[in-house]
mmCIF file of C-alpha atoms in Angstrom:
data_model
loop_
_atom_site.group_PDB
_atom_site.id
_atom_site.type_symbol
_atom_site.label_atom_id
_atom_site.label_comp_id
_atom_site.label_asym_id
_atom_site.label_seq_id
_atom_site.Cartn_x
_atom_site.Cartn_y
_atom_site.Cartn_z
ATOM 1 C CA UNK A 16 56.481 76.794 48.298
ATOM 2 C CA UNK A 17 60.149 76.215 49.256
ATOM 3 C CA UNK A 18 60.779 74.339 52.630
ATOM 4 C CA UNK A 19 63.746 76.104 54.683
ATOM 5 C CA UNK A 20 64.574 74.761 58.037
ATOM 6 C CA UNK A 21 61.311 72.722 58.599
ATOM 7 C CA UNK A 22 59.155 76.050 57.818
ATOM 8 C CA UNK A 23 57.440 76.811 54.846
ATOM 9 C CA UNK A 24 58.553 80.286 53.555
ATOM 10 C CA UNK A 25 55.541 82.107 51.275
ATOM 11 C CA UNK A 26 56.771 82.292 47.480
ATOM 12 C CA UNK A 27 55.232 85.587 46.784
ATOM 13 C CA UNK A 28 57.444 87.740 49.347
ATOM 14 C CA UNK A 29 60.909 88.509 48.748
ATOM 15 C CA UNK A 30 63.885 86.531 50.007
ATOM 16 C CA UNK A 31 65.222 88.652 53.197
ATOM 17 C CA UNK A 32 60.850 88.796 54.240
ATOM 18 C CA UNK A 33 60.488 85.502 53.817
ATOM 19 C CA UNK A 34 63.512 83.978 55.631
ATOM 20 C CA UNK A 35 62.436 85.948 58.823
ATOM 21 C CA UNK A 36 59.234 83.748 58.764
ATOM 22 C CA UNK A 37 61.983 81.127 60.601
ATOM 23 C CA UNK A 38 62.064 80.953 64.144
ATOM 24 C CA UNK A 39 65.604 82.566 64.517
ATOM 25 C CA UNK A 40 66.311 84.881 61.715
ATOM 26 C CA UNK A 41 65.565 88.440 61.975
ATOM 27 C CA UNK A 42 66.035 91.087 59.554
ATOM 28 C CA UNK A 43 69.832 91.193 59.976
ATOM 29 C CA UNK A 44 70.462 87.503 59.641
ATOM 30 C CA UNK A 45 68.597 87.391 56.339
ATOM 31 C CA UNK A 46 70.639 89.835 54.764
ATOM 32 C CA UNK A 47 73.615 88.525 55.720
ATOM 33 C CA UNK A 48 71.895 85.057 54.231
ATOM 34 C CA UNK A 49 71.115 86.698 51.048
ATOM 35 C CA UNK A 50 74.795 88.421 51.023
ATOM 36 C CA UNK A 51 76.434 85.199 51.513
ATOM 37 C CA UNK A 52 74.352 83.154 48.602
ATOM 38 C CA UNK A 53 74.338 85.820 46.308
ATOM 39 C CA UNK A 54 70.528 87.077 46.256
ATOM 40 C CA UNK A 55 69.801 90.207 45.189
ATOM 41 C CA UNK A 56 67.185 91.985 47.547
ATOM 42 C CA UNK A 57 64.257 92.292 45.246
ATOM 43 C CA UNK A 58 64.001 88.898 44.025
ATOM 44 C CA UNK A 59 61.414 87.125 45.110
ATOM 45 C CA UNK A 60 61.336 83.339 46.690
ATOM 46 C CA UNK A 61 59.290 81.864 43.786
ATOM 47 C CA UNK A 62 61.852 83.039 41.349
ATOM 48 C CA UNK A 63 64.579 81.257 43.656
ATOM 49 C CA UNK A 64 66.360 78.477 41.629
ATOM 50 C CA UNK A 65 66.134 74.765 43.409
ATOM 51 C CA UNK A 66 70.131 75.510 43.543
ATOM 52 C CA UNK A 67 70.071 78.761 44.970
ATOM 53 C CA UNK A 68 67.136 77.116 47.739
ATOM 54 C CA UNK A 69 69.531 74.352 48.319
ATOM 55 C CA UNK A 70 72.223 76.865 49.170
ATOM 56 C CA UNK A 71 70.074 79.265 51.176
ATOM 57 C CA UNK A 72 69.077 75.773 53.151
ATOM 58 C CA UNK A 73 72.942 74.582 53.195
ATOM 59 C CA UNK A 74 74.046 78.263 54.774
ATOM 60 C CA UNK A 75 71.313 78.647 57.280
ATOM 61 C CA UNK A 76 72.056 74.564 58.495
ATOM 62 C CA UNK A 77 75.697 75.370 58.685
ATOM 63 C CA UNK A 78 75.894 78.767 60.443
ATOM 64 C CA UNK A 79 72.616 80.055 62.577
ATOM 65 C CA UNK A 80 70.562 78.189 65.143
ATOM 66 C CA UNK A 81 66.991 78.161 64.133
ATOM 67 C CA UNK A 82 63.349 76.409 64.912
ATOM 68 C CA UNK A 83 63.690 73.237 67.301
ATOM 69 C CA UNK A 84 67.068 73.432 68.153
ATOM 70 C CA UNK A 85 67.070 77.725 69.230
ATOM 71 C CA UNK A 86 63.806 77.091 71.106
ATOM 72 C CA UNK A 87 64.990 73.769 73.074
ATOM 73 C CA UNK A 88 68.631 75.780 74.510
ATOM 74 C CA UNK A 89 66.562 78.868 75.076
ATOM 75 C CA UNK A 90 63.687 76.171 76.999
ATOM 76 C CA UNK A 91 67.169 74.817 78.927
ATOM 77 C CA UNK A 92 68.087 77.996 80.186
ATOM 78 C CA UNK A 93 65.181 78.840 81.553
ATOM 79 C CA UNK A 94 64.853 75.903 83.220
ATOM 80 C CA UNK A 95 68.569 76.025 83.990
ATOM 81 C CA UNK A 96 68.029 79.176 85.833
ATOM 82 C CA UNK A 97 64.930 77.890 87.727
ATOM 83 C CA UNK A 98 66.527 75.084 89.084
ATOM 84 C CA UNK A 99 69.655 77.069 90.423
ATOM 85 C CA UNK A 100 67.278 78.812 92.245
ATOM 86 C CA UNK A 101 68.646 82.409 91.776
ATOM 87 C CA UNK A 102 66.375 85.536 91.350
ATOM 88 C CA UNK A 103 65.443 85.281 87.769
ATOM 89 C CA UNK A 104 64.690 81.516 88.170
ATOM 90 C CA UNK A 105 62.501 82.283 90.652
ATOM 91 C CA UNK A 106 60.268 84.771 88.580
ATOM 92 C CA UNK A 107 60.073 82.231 85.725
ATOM 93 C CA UNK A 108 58.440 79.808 88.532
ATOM 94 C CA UNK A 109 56.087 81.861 89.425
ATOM 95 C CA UNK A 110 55.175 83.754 86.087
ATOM 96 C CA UNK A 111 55.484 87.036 86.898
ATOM 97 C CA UNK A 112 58.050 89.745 85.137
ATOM 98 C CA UNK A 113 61.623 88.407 85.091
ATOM 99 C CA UNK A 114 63.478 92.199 84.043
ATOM 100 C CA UNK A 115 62.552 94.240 87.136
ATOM 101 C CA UNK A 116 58.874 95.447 85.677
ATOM 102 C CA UNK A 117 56.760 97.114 87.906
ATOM 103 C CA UNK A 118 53.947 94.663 88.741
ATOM 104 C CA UNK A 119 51.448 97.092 91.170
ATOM 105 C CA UNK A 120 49.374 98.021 87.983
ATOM 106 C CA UNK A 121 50.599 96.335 84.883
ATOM 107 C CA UNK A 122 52.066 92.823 83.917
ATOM 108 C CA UNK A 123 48.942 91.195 83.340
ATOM 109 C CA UNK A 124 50.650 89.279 80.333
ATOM 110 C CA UNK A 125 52.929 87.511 82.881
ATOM 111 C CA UNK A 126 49.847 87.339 85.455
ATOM 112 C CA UNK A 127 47.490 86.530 83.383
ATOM 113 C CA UNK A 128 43.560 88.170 83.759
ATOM 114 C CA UNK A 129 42.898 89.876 87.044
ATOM 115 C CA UNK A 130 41.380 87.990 89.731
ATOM 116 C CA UNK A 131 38.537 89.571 91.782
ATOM 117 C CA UNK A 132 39.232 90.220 95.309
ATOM 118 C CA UNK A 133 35.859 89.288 97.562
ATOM 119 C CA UNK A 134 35.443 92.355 100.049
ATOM 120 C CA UNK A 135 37.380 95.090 98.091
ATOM 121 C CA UNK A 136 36.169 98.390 98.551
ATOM 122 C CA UNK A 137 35.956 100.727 94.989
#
């Protein structure tokens, strides 16, 4: 099982599949990964030489933002935004929609479960 990035990427799946198991790469970004290295799209990750893992590792290090590092700056602009107090920073506080959802019927992700209301005629 090769180790990319602090993640361990499944052997059995091809290359561009199994880079997008990293926090940070999406389809596009593993192409361009396996364009730069020099993978062809059907190989698969257990056929990878140790160089060609080592160079997959080097390229992703040296040019993306992935894992701890992508999910602490997106964490610091949240919390950026809450403490400038604007609009969106607001929302975040109080866990409801941030992108002008309606909230009357839906957003029970951001609400969480429904809360009974004592009194409440049907």
């Amino acid at each position: 099982m090769a180790r990319i990035a602090g993640v361990n990427i499944p052997t059995n799946k091809r290359v561009e599949i199994a880079l997008q198991y990293i926090h940070g790469i999406g389809a596009k970004h593993a192409s361009e990964i396996c364009e730069k290295v020099g993978i062809p799209a059907e190989r698969r990750v257990m056929e990878l030489s140790d160089a060609e893992v080592i160079q997959v590792r080097e390229t992703i290090d040296r040019d993306y933002i992935v894992e701890g590092d992508l999910r602490r700056s997106v964490s610091m602009n949240i919390k950026r935004l809450m403490d400038m107090g604007n609009y969106r920073g607001l929302r975040h506080r109080r866990g409801l929609p941030v992108r002008g959802q309606n909230t009357h019927n839906n957003a029970r992700t951001r609400k969480g479960p429904a809360k009974a209301i004592a009194g409440k005629k049907k």
